[in-house]
Amino acid sequence: MRGFKRADGRKGIRNTVVVAYLVECAHHVAKTIVAKVDHDDVQLIGFPGCYPNDYSLQMMEKLCTHPNVGGVLLVSLGCEGFNREQLIGTIEASKRPVETLVIQQCGGTKSTIDLGVAKASAMLGDIASVERADLDVSELVIGTICGGSDGTSGMSANPAVGVSFDLLLAQGATCIFEETGELIGCEQIMAERAETPELGEALLACVEKAEHYYTKMGYGSFAPGNAEGGLTTQEEKSMGAYAKSGSSKINGIITPGEIPPKNGLFLMDVVPDGEPMFGFPNISDNAEIVELIASGALMILFTTGRGSVVGSAISPVIKICANPETYRNLSEDMDINAGSVIDGNHTVEDIGQQIYDCVLKVASGQQTKSEALGHKEFILTYKRFNTSDTTTIEAIGPACLAH
Amino acid sequence: MQTKFVRVNANDNVVICCQRISAGEQVTIGEQQFTMTTTIEVGHKVASQAIGLGEKIIRYGVPIGSATTDIEFGEHVHLHNMKSDYIPSHTRQSRVGE
């Protein structure tokens, strides 16, 4: 495998120019720039809000300096609350080209779009010469999530991803699983896999926080429909989602945007600290995908039983279908048919190997189904971590009022 | 005869039904032939070995609860003969729900 080598030593598997809007008011201009350039490697990301938030700023910093990103074009209205200067500084420090267009200073919509198309096209040309370097399996960072789950997810696709994680981790890769709200009931088993007793305690606390959060938000846990589908206990239900993590030792916990400090297996704690403040932790699958990418995931393994068609900006998404009926119905969107486990044609281990092989091909440049179909979903919302930091709470409000 | 079950982990003592099986139907569980005594729906569990009262039910290679009665090979494993061992969850949930 050959990767794109960045100045900070990290290696990407794609070489993308991201066009990022810094407030919803600049969304149309940024989107039109991307549409007019019309190139697979020019992609749209952005933050819609106008109230500053440490989490969203950190997420944008991590995304704009992601190893798959070669250059950044920022599109600002001019008066938004987003800390544009800090983001520009972070991108410059990563030695990536960065350009900023301020609509209020560029003459308006059409003028900014014309300028943006020229700048994005030029940047695409500039980063085409970025250094290529050998890429080892141990340098891969892979995230996994499930969406549109059904009874088959925990029987075929999720355990198969677990097998592929074990194969990747055995070769020194970094793997990330998440969604602590769906791990309620198996935290003791998870804690036993922790590298240290302290980490085991932290994993238990993580799930306890999730349980508190979802209870406050009004989520139930084990539903009657689960029992009809064959599930008997909360721990069995959670184990179905948890199966994606495989059976390797767990090396740490990270929050969204945090880069794993070493290679190994990490749980991403996606549930905000403190009392619910901005709503549900992840309002759609795409928000979780973006969080994994912000933490450096070069690729996402997405399992689905009922079916999903999503992809993502910045990092390719490999879709693994758990249900044979869904696969027959949506095969044009699915990269891997784990439903063949249900049909009795393959074992979970066979599909795990297939996923592993697919990961290496995609890392080598092969397009996933969602990439070929042009899926580049992106969503970024508000969150808050570290409640002990009271300045974070005080900082919520228009930046203009803070001075 | 093609198996109609998937075994998720080699250490499991249950297998999961992949296609609906009617009572009286001949199936293989592991290497053994067996005549199902009850109808089993997709996603439900069947004992792939005898499981004694109080023994753990193992799926994904880990306990997902324990048997509330002796369970025979080939028997449906569900709410009627197993229970959750996850009592702390309910205690904690009632506490945070205050």
Coordinates of C-alpha atoms in Angstrom, one line a residue:
Chain A
M1 CA 0.0 0.0 0.0
R2 CA 1.1 3.6 -0.7
G3 CA -0.2 6.5 1.3
F4 CA -0.1 10.3 1.1
K5 CA 2.6 11.6 3.5
R6 CA 1.7 14.7 5.5
A7 CA 4.2 17.2 7.0
D8 CA 3.3 15.9 10.5
G9 CA 4.3 12.4 9.6
R10 CA 0.8 11.0 9.4
K11 CA -0.2 9.2 6.2
G12 CA -3.6 9.4 4.4
I13 CA -5.3 7.1 1.9
R14 CA -7.0 9.9 0.0
N15 CA -5.8 13.4 -1.1
T16 CA -8.7 15.7 -0.6
V17 CA -9.4 19.4 -0.7
V18 CA -12.1 20.3 1.8
V19 CA -14.2 23.3 1.4
A20 CA -15.5 24.2 4.8
Y21 CA -18.3 26.7 5.7
L22 CA -18.0 28.2 9.1
V23 CA -21.7 29.1 9.6
E24 CA -24.9 28.0 7.9
C25 CA -25.0 31.4 6.2
A26 CA -22.0 30.4 4.1
H27 CA -23.2 26.9 3.3
H28 CA -24.8 27.7 -0.1
V29 CA -21.6 29.5 -1.4
A30 CA -19.3 26.6 -0.2
K31 CA -21.7 24.0 -1.6
T32 CA -21.8 25.7 -5.0
I33 CA -18.0 25.9 -5.1
V34 CA -17.8 22.2 -4.6
A35 CA -20.5 21.5 -7.1
K36 CA -18.9 23.7 -9.8
V37 CA -15.4 22.2 -9.3
D38 CA -17.1 18.8 -9.5
H39 CA -14.2 16.6 -8.6
D40 CA -14.3 13.5 -6.3
D41 CA -11.4 15.0 -4.3
V42 CA -13.1 18.3 -3.5
Q43 CA -15.5 17.8 -0.6
L44 CA -17.8 19.9 1.5
I45 CA -17.8 20.0 5.3
G46 CA -18.9 22.7 7.7
F47 CA -20.4 23.8 11.0
P48 CA -23.9 25.4 10.8
G49 CA -24.1 27.1 14.2
C50 CA -23.2 30.7 15.1
Y51 CA -22.6 30.1 18.9
P52 CA -19.0 29.2 19.7
N53 CA -18.4 25.7 21.1
D54 CA -15.1 24.1 22.1
Y55 CA -16.2 20.7 20.8
S56 CA -17.2 21.9 17.3
L57 CA -14.0 24.0 17.0
Q58 CA -11.9 21.1 18.0
M59 CA -13.8 18.8 15.5
M60 CA -13.2 21.3 12.7
E61 CA -9.5 21.6 13.5
K62 CA -9.1 17.8 13.5
L63 CA -11.1 17.3 10.3
C64 CA -9.2 20.1 8.4
T65 CA -5.8 18.5 9.4
H66 CA -7.0 14.9 8.8
P67 CA -4.4 12.7 7.0
N68 CA -6.8 12.3 4.1
V69 CA -6.9 16.1 3.7
G70 CA -4.3 17.8 1.5
G71 CA -5.6 21.4 1.5
V72 CA -8.5 23.5 3.0
L73 CA -10.6 26.4 1.6
L74 CA -12.6 28.1 4.4
V75 CA -15.8 30.0 3.5
S76 CA -16.8 32.5 6.1
L77 CA -19.7 35.0 6.1
G78 CA -17.6 37.3 8.2
C79 CA -19.6 37.9 11.4
E80 CA -20.1 34.3 12.6
G81 CA -19.2 33.2 16.1
F82 CA -16.8 30.5 14.9
N83 CA -13.2 31.1 15.9
R84 CA -11.9 31.4 12.4
E85 CA -8.4 32.6 13.3
Q86 CA -7.7 29.7 15.6
L87 CA -8.8 27.2 12.9
I88 CA -6.6 29.0 10.3
G89 CA -3.7 28.9 12.7
T90 CA -4.1 25.1 13.4
I91 CA -4.2 24.3 9.6
E92 CA -1.2 26.5 8.9
A93 CA 0.7 24.8 11.7
S94 CA 0.0 21.4 10.0
K95 CA 1.7 22.9 6.9
R96 CA -1.3 22.3 4.7
P97 CA -2.3 25.0 2.2
V98 CA -5.3 27.0 3.6
E99 CA -7.2 29.9 2.0
T100 CA -10.1 31.8 3.5
L101 CA -12.9 33.6 1.6
V102 CA -15.0 36.1 3.6
I103 CA -18.2 36.6 1.7
Q104 CA -18.8 40.1 3.2
Q105 CA -15.5 41.2 1.8
C106 CA -15.5 39.3 -1.5
G107 CA -18.5 41.1 -3.2
G108 CA -21.2 38.6 -2.4
T109 CA -22.4 35.2 -3.5
K110 CA -21.4 35.0 -7.2
S111 CA -18.0 36.8 -6.7
T112 CA -17.1 34.5 -3.8
I113 CA -18.2 31.4 -5.7
D114 CA -16.0 32.4 -8.7
L115 CA -13.0 33.0 -6.5
G116 CA -13.6 29.8 -4.6
V117 CA -13.8 27.7 -7.7
A118 CA -10.4 29.2 -8.9
K119 CA -8.8 28.6 -5.5
A120 CA -10.1 25.1 -5.0
S121 CA -9.0 24.1 -8.5
A122 CA -5.6 25.6 -8.0
M123 CA -5.2 23.8 -4.6
L124 CA -6.2 20.5 -6.2
G125 CA -3.3 21.0 -8.7
D126 CA -0.9 22.0 -5.9
I127 CA -1.5 18.9 -3.7
A128 CA -1.3 16.5 -6.6
S129 CA 2.4 16.5 -6.1
V130 CA 2.3 15.6 -2.4
E131 CA 4.8 12.9 -1.4
R132 CA 3.7 9.3 -1.6
A133 CA 5.1 6.8 0.9
D134 CA 4.8 3.1 1.8
L135 CA 1.9 2.5 4.0
D136 CA 1.9 -0.4 6.5
V137 CA -1.2 -2.1 8.0
S138 CA 0.1 -0.9 11.4
E139 CA -0.4 2.7 10.2
L140 CA -4.1 2.2 9.5
V141 CA -6.7 3.8 11.7
I142 CA -10.1 2.1 11.3
G143 CA -13.4 3.1 12.9
T144 CA -16.7 1.1 13.1
I145 CA -20.3 1.9 13.7
C146 CA -23.7 0.2 13.1
G147 CA -26.8 1.7 11.7
G148 CA -30.2 0.5 10.6
S149 CA -29.7 -2.6 12.7
D150 CA -32.0 -5.6 12.9
G151 CA -31.8 -9.1 14.5
T152 CA -29.2 -10.2 11.9
S153 CA -26.7 -7.4 12.7
G154 CA -25.5 -9.2 15.8
M155 CA -25.4 -12.6 14.1
S156 CA -23.3 -11.9 11.0
A157 CA -22.0 -8.4 10.2
N158 CA -21.1 -7.2 13.7
P159 CA -19.1 -10.3 14.8
A160 CA -17.5 -10.4 11.3
V161 CA -16.2 -6.8 11.8
G162 CA -14.9 -8.0 15.2
V163 CA -12.9 -10.7 13.4
S164 CA -11.5 -8.1 11.0
F165 CA -10.6 -5.9 13.9
D166 CA -8.7 -8.8 15.5
L167 CA -6.8 -9.4 12.3
L168 CA -5.9 -5.7 11.9
L169 CA -4.9 -5.3 15.6
A170 CA -2.7 -8.4 15.4
Q171 CA -0.7 -6.4 12.7
G172 CA -0.5 -3.4 14.9
A173 CA -3.3 -1.2 13.5
T174 CA -5.5 1.2 15.4
C175 CA -9.2 0.4 15.7
I176 CA -12.0 2.5 17.2
F177 CA -15.5 1.4 18.3
E178 CA -18.1 3.6 19.9
E179 CA -21.7 4.2 21.0
T180 CA -21.5 3.6 24.7
G181 CA -25.3 3.9 25.0
E182 CA -25.5 0.6 23.2
L183 CA -23.0 -1.1 25.5
I184 CA -25.2 -1.0 28.6
G185 CA -25.3 -4.5 30.0
C186 CA -21.9 -5.7 28.8
E187 CA -19.7 -3.2 30.5
Q188 CA -18.4 -5.8 33.0
I189 CA -17.3 -8.1 30.1
M190 CA -15.8 -5.1 28.4
A191 CA -13.9 -4.0 31.5
E192 CA -12.3 -7.5 31.8
R193 CA -10.7 -6.8 28.4
A194 CA -9.1 -3.6 29.6
E195 CA -5.3 -3.3 29.4
T196 CA -5.1 -2.1 33.0
P197 CA -7.5 -2.2 36.0
E198 CA -7.7 1.6 35.9
L199 CA -8.9 1.5 32.3
G200 CA -11.5 -1.1 33.4
E201 CA -12.9 1.3 35.9
A202 CA -13.0 4.1 33.3
L203 CA -14.9 1.8 30.9
L204 CA -17.5 1.1 33.5
A205 CA -17.8 4.8 34.3
C206 CA -18.2 5.5 30.6
V207 CA -21.2 3.2 30.3
E208 CA -22.7 4.4 33.5
K209 CA -22.5 8.0 32.2
A210 CA -24.3 6.8 29.0
E211 CA -27.0 5.1 31.0
H212 CA -27.6 8.2 33.0
Y213 CA -27.7 10.4 29.9
Y214 CA -30.1 8.3 27.9
T215 CA -32.3 7.7 30.9
K216 CA -32.6 11.5 31.4
M217 CA -33.3 11.9 27.7
G218 CA -36.2 9.4 28.0
Y219 CA -34.7 6.4 26.2
G220 CA -35.8 3.0 27.3
S221 CA -33.5 0.0 27.0
F222 CA -34.8 -3.5 26.4
A223 CA -38.0 -3.4 24.3
P224 CA -40.7 -6.2 23.8
G225 CA -39.8 -6.3 20.1
N226 CA -36.3 -7.4 21.0
A227 CA -37.7 -10.5 22.7
E228 CA -39.8 -11.3 19.7
G229 CA -36.7 -11.2 17.6
G230 CA -35.0 -13.8 19.9
L231 CA -33.2 -11.6 22.3
T232 CA -33.6 -12.5 25.9
T233 CA -31.5 -10.1 28.0
Q234 CA -30.0 -6.6 28.0
E235 CA -26.6 -8.1 28.0
E236 CA -27.4 -10.2 24.9
K237 CA -28.7 -7.1 23.1
S238 CA -25.7 -5.0 23.9
M239 CA -23.3 -7.9 23.0
G240 CA -24.7 -7.8 19.5
A241 CA -23.4 -4.2 19.0
Y242 CA -20.3 -4.8 21.1
A243 CA -19.4 -7.8 18.9
K244 CA -18.0 -5.2 16.4
S245 CA -15.0 -4.6 18.8
G246 CA -13.7 -8.2 18.4
S247 CA -11.9 -10.0 21.2
S248 CA -8.6 -8.1 21.4
K249 CA -7.4 -6.3 24.5
I250 CA -8.9 -2.7 24.9
N251 CA -6.1 -0.1 25.2
G252 CA -7.9 3.1 25.9
I253 CA -10.8 5.5 25.8
I254 CA -10.9 8.6 23.6
T255 CA -13.5 11.4 23.0
P256 CA -14.5 12.6 19.6
G257 CA -11.6 14.4 17.8
E258 CA -9.1 13.0 20.2
I259 CA -6.4 11.1 18.3
P260 CA -5.5 7.7 19.8
P261 CA -2.2 8.2 21.7
K262 CA -0.8 4.9 20.6
N263 CA -1.8 2.0 18.3
G264 CA -4.4 -0.5 19.6
L265 CA -8.1 -0.8 20.3
F266 CA -10.0 2.2 21.6
L267 CA -13.5 2.9 22.8
M268 CA -14.8 6.3 21.7
D269 CA -17.0 7.9 24.4
V270 CA -19.5 9.9 22.4
V271 CA -21.8 10.8 25.3
P272 CA -21.3 14.4 26.4
D273 CA -20.3 15.1 30.0
G274 CA -22.8 16.6 32.4
E275 CA -26.5 16.9 32.1
P276 CA -28.1 16.7 28.6
M277 CA -27.7 20.1 27.1
F278 CA -27.8 20.0 23.3
G279 CA -30.0 17.0 22.7
F280 CA -29.2 13.4 21.8
P281 CA -25.4 12.6 21.6
N282 CA -25.6 11.6 18.0
I283 CA -28.6 12.8 16.0
S284 CA -27.8 10.4 13.1
D285 CA -25.3 7.8 12.0
N286 CA -23.5 10.4 10.0
A287 CA -22.6 12.4 13.2
E288 CA -20.9 9.3 14.6
I289 CA -19.0 8.7 11.3
V290 CA -17.7 12.3 11.4
E291 CA -16.6 11.8 15.0
L292 CA -14.6 8.7 14.1
I293 CA -13.0 10.5 11.2
A294 CA -12.1 13.5 13.4
S295 CA -10.2 11.1 15.6
G296 CA -8.1 10.1 12.6
A297 CA -10.1 7.2 11.1
L298 CA -8.9 6.7 7.6
M299 CA -11.8 4.4 6.8
I300 CA -15.1 3.4 8.4
L301 CA -16.7 -0.1 8.6
F302 CA -20.4 0.4 8.7
T303 CA -22.7 -2.5 9.5
T304 CA -26.4 -2.5 8.7
G305 CA -29.2 -5.1 8.8
R306 CA -32.2 -3.0 7.5
G307 CA -30.0 -1.2 5.0
S308 CA -28.2 2.1 4.7
V309 CA -26.8 4.0 1.7
V310 CA -24.6 6.6 3.5
G311 CA -20.9 7.4 2.8
S312 CA -19.0 10.4 4.1
A313 CA -16.7 13.3 3.3
I314 CA -13.0 12.8 4.0
S315 CA -12.8 9.0 4.7
P316 CA -14.3 6.1 2.7
V317 CA -17.1 4.1 4.2
I318 CA -17.2 0.3 3.7
K319 CA -20.8 -1.0 4.1
I320 CA -21.3 -4.5 5.4
C321 CA -24.8 -5.9 5.1
A322 CA -25.9 -8.3 7.8
N323 CA -29.2 -9.4 6.3
P324 CA -29.3 -11.5 3.1
E325 CA -32.7 -10.1 2.1
T326 CA -31.5 -6.5 2.5
Y327 CA -28.4 -7.4 0.5
R328 CA -30.4 -8.7 -2.4
N329 CA -32.5 -5.5 -2.3
L330 CA -29.6 -3.0 -1.8
S331 CA -26.6 -4.7 -3.3
E332 CA -25.7 -1.7 -5.4
D333 CA -24.8 0.1 -2.1
M334 CA -23.2 -2.8 -0.2
D335 CA -19.5 -3.6 -0.3
I336 CA -19.7 -6.9 1.7
N337 CA -22.5 -9.5 2.0
A338 CA -22.3 -10.8 5.6
G339 CA -25.8 -12.1 5.0
S340 CA -24.2 -15.2 3.5
V341 CA -23.5 -16.2 7.1
I342 CA -27.3 -16.3 7.6
D343 CA -27.7 -18.2 4.3
G344 CA -25.2 -20.8 5.6
N345 CA -22.7 -20.2 2.7
H346 CA -19.9 -18.6 4.8
T347 CA -18.7 -18.5 8.4
V348 CA -18.3 -15.3 10.4
E349 CA -14.5 -15.9 10.1
D350 CA -14.8 -16.0 6.3
I351 CA -16.6 -12.6 6.2
G352 CA -14.1 -11.1 8.7
Q353 CA -11.3 -12.1 6.3
Q354 CA -13.3 -10.5 3.4
I355 CA -13.6 -7.3 5.3
Y356 CA -9.9 -7.3 6.1
D357 CA -9.1 -7.8 2.4
C358 CA -11.5 -5.0 1.5
V359 CA -9.8 -2.6 4.0
L360 CA -6.4 -3.2 2.3
K361 CA -7.9 -2.6 -1.2
V362 CA -9.6 0.6 -0.2
A363 CA -6.5 1.8 1.6
S364 CA -4.7 1.1 -1.7
G365 CA -7.1 3.4 -3.5
Q366 CA -10.0 1.2 -4.6
Q367 CA -13.3 3.1 -4.3
T368 CA -16.0 1.9 -2.0
K369 CA -19.6 1.7 -3.3
S370 CA -20.6 4.9 -1.5
E371 CA -17.5 6.7 -2.9
A372 CA -18.4 5.6 -6.5
L373 CA -22.0 6.7 -5.9
G374 CA -20.9 10.1 -4.8
H375 CA -22.0 9.9 -1.1
K376 CA -20.3 12.6 1.0
E377 CA -22.6 13.0 3.9
F378 CA -21.5 15.3 6.7
I379 CA -23.0 16.6 9.9
L380 CA -21.6 18.4 12.9
T381 CA -23.5 19.5 16.0
Y382 CA -22.9 20.9 19.5
K383 CA -21.5 18.9 22.4
R384 CA -19.8 19.5 25.6
F385 CA -17.1 17.5 27.4
N386 CA -15.1 18.2 30.6
T387 CA -17.8 19.8 32.9
S388 CA -15.1 20.6 35.4
D389 CA -13.9 23.3 33.0
T390 CA -16.5 26.0 33.9
T391 CA -15.0 28.4 31.3
T392 CA -16.6 26.2 28.6
I393 CA -20.0 26.9 30.0
E394 CA -19.4 30.6 30.2
A395 CA -18.1 30.7 26.7
I396 CA -21.4 29.5 25.2
G397 CA -22.9 32.7 23.7
P398 CA -22.1 35.0 20.8
A399 CA -18.4 35.8 20.7
C400 CA -19.2 39.5 20.2
L401 CA -20.8 39.5 23.7
A402 CA -17.8 37.9 25.4
H403 CA -15.6 40.9 24.8
Chain B
M1 CA -28.2 -31.4 5.2
Q2 CA -27.5 -27.6 5.3
T3 CA -27.3 -26.2 8.8
K4 CA -30.0 -23.6 9.7
F5 CA -28.0 -22.3 12.6
V6 CA -25.1 -20.0 13.1
R7 CA -22.6 -20.4 15.9
V8 CA -21.1 -17.0 16.6
N9 CA -18.2 -18.1 18.8
A10 CA -16.6 -21.5 19.3
N11 CA -17.2 -21.4 23.1
D12 CA -21.0 -20.8 22.8
N13 CA -23.5 -23.3 24.2
V14 CA -26.3 -21.9 22.0
V15 CA -26.6 -21.5 18.2
I16 CA -28.8 -19.0 16.5
C17 CA -31.6 -19.9 14.1
C18 CA -31.1 -18.4 10.6
Q19 CA -34.2 -19.8 8.9
R20 CA -37.6 -20.6 10.5
I21 CA -37.8 -24.2 11.6
S22 CA -41.1 -26.0 12.2
A23 CA -41.7 -28.5 15.0
G24 CA -40.9 -32.0 13.7
E25 CA -38.3 -30.8 11.2
Q26 CA -34.9 -32.7 11.0
V27 CA -31.9 -30.4 11.5
T28 CA -28.2 -30.7 12.3
I29 CA -26.9 -28.8 15.3
G30 CA -23.1 -29.0 15.2
E31 CA -22.5 -32.5 14.0
Q32 CA -25.6 -34.1 15.5
Q33 CA -28.9 -34.8 13.8
F34 CA -31.9 -33.6 15.8
T35 CA -35.7 -33.5 15.4
M36 CA -37.0 -30.1 16.6
T37 CA -39.8 -30.4 19.2
T38 CA -40.9 -26.8 18.9
T39 CA -41.1 -24.2 16.1
I40 CA -38.1 -21.8 16.1
E41 CA -38.1 -18.3 14.6
V42 CA -35.1 -16.5 13.0
G43 CA -32.8 -14.9 15.6
H44 CA -33.8 -17.3 18.4
K45 CA -31.4 -19.5 20.3
V46 CA -31.2 -23.3 20.6
A47 CA -29.0 -25.2 23.1
S48 CA -26.1 -26.8 21.3
Q49 CA -25.4 -28.9 24.4
A50 CA -27.1 -29.8 27.6
I51 CA -27.1 -26.8 30.0
G52 CA -27.8 -27.3 33.7
L53 CA -29.9 -25.1 36.1
G54 CA -27.9 -22.0 37.0
E55 CA -25.3 -22.5 34.3
K56 CA -24.3 -19.5 32.1
I57 CA -25.8 -19.2 28.7
I58 CA -22.8 -18.4 26.4
R59 CA -23.2 -16.3 23.2
Y60 CA -20.5 -14.3 21.5
G61 CA -18.2 -16.3 23.8
V62 CA -19.5 -14.6 26.9
P63 CA -22.4 -15.1 29.4
I64 CA -25.6 -13.4 28.4
G65 CA -27.6 -14.7 31.4
S66 CA -28.1 -18.0 33.1
A67 CA -30.4 -21.0 32.9
T68 CA -33.5 -21.0 35.3
T69 CA -34.0 -24.8 34.6
D70 CA -32.2 -27.7 33.1
I71 CA -32.1 -27.2 29.3
E72 CA -31.7 -30.2 27.0
F73 CA -29.7 -30.3 23.7
G74 CA -31.8 -28.9 20.9
E75 CA -34.2 -27.1 23.2
H76 CA -35.3 -23.5 22.5
V77 CA -33.5 -21.1 24.9
H78 CA -35.6 -18.0 25.6
L79 CA -37.3 -16.0 28.4
H80 CA -39.0 -19.2 29.8
N81 CA -35.8 -21.0 30.7
M82 CA -33.1 -18.2 31.2
K83 CA -32.7 -14.9 32.9
S84 CA -30.5 -11.8 32.9
D85 CA -27.6 -11.8 35.4
Y86 CA -27.5 -8.0 35.0
I87 CA -29.4 -6.9 38.1
P88 CA -27.1 -3.9 38.8
S89 CA -28.4 -2.3 35.6
H90 CA -31.9 -2.1 36.9
T91 CA -30.8 -0.8 40.3
R92 CA -28.7 1.9 38.6
Q93 CA -31.4 2.8 36.1
S94 CA -34.0 3.3 38.9
R95 CA -31.5 5.4 40.8
V96 CA -30.6 7.8 37.9
G97 CA -34.2 7.9 36.9
E98 CA -35.2 9.7 40.1

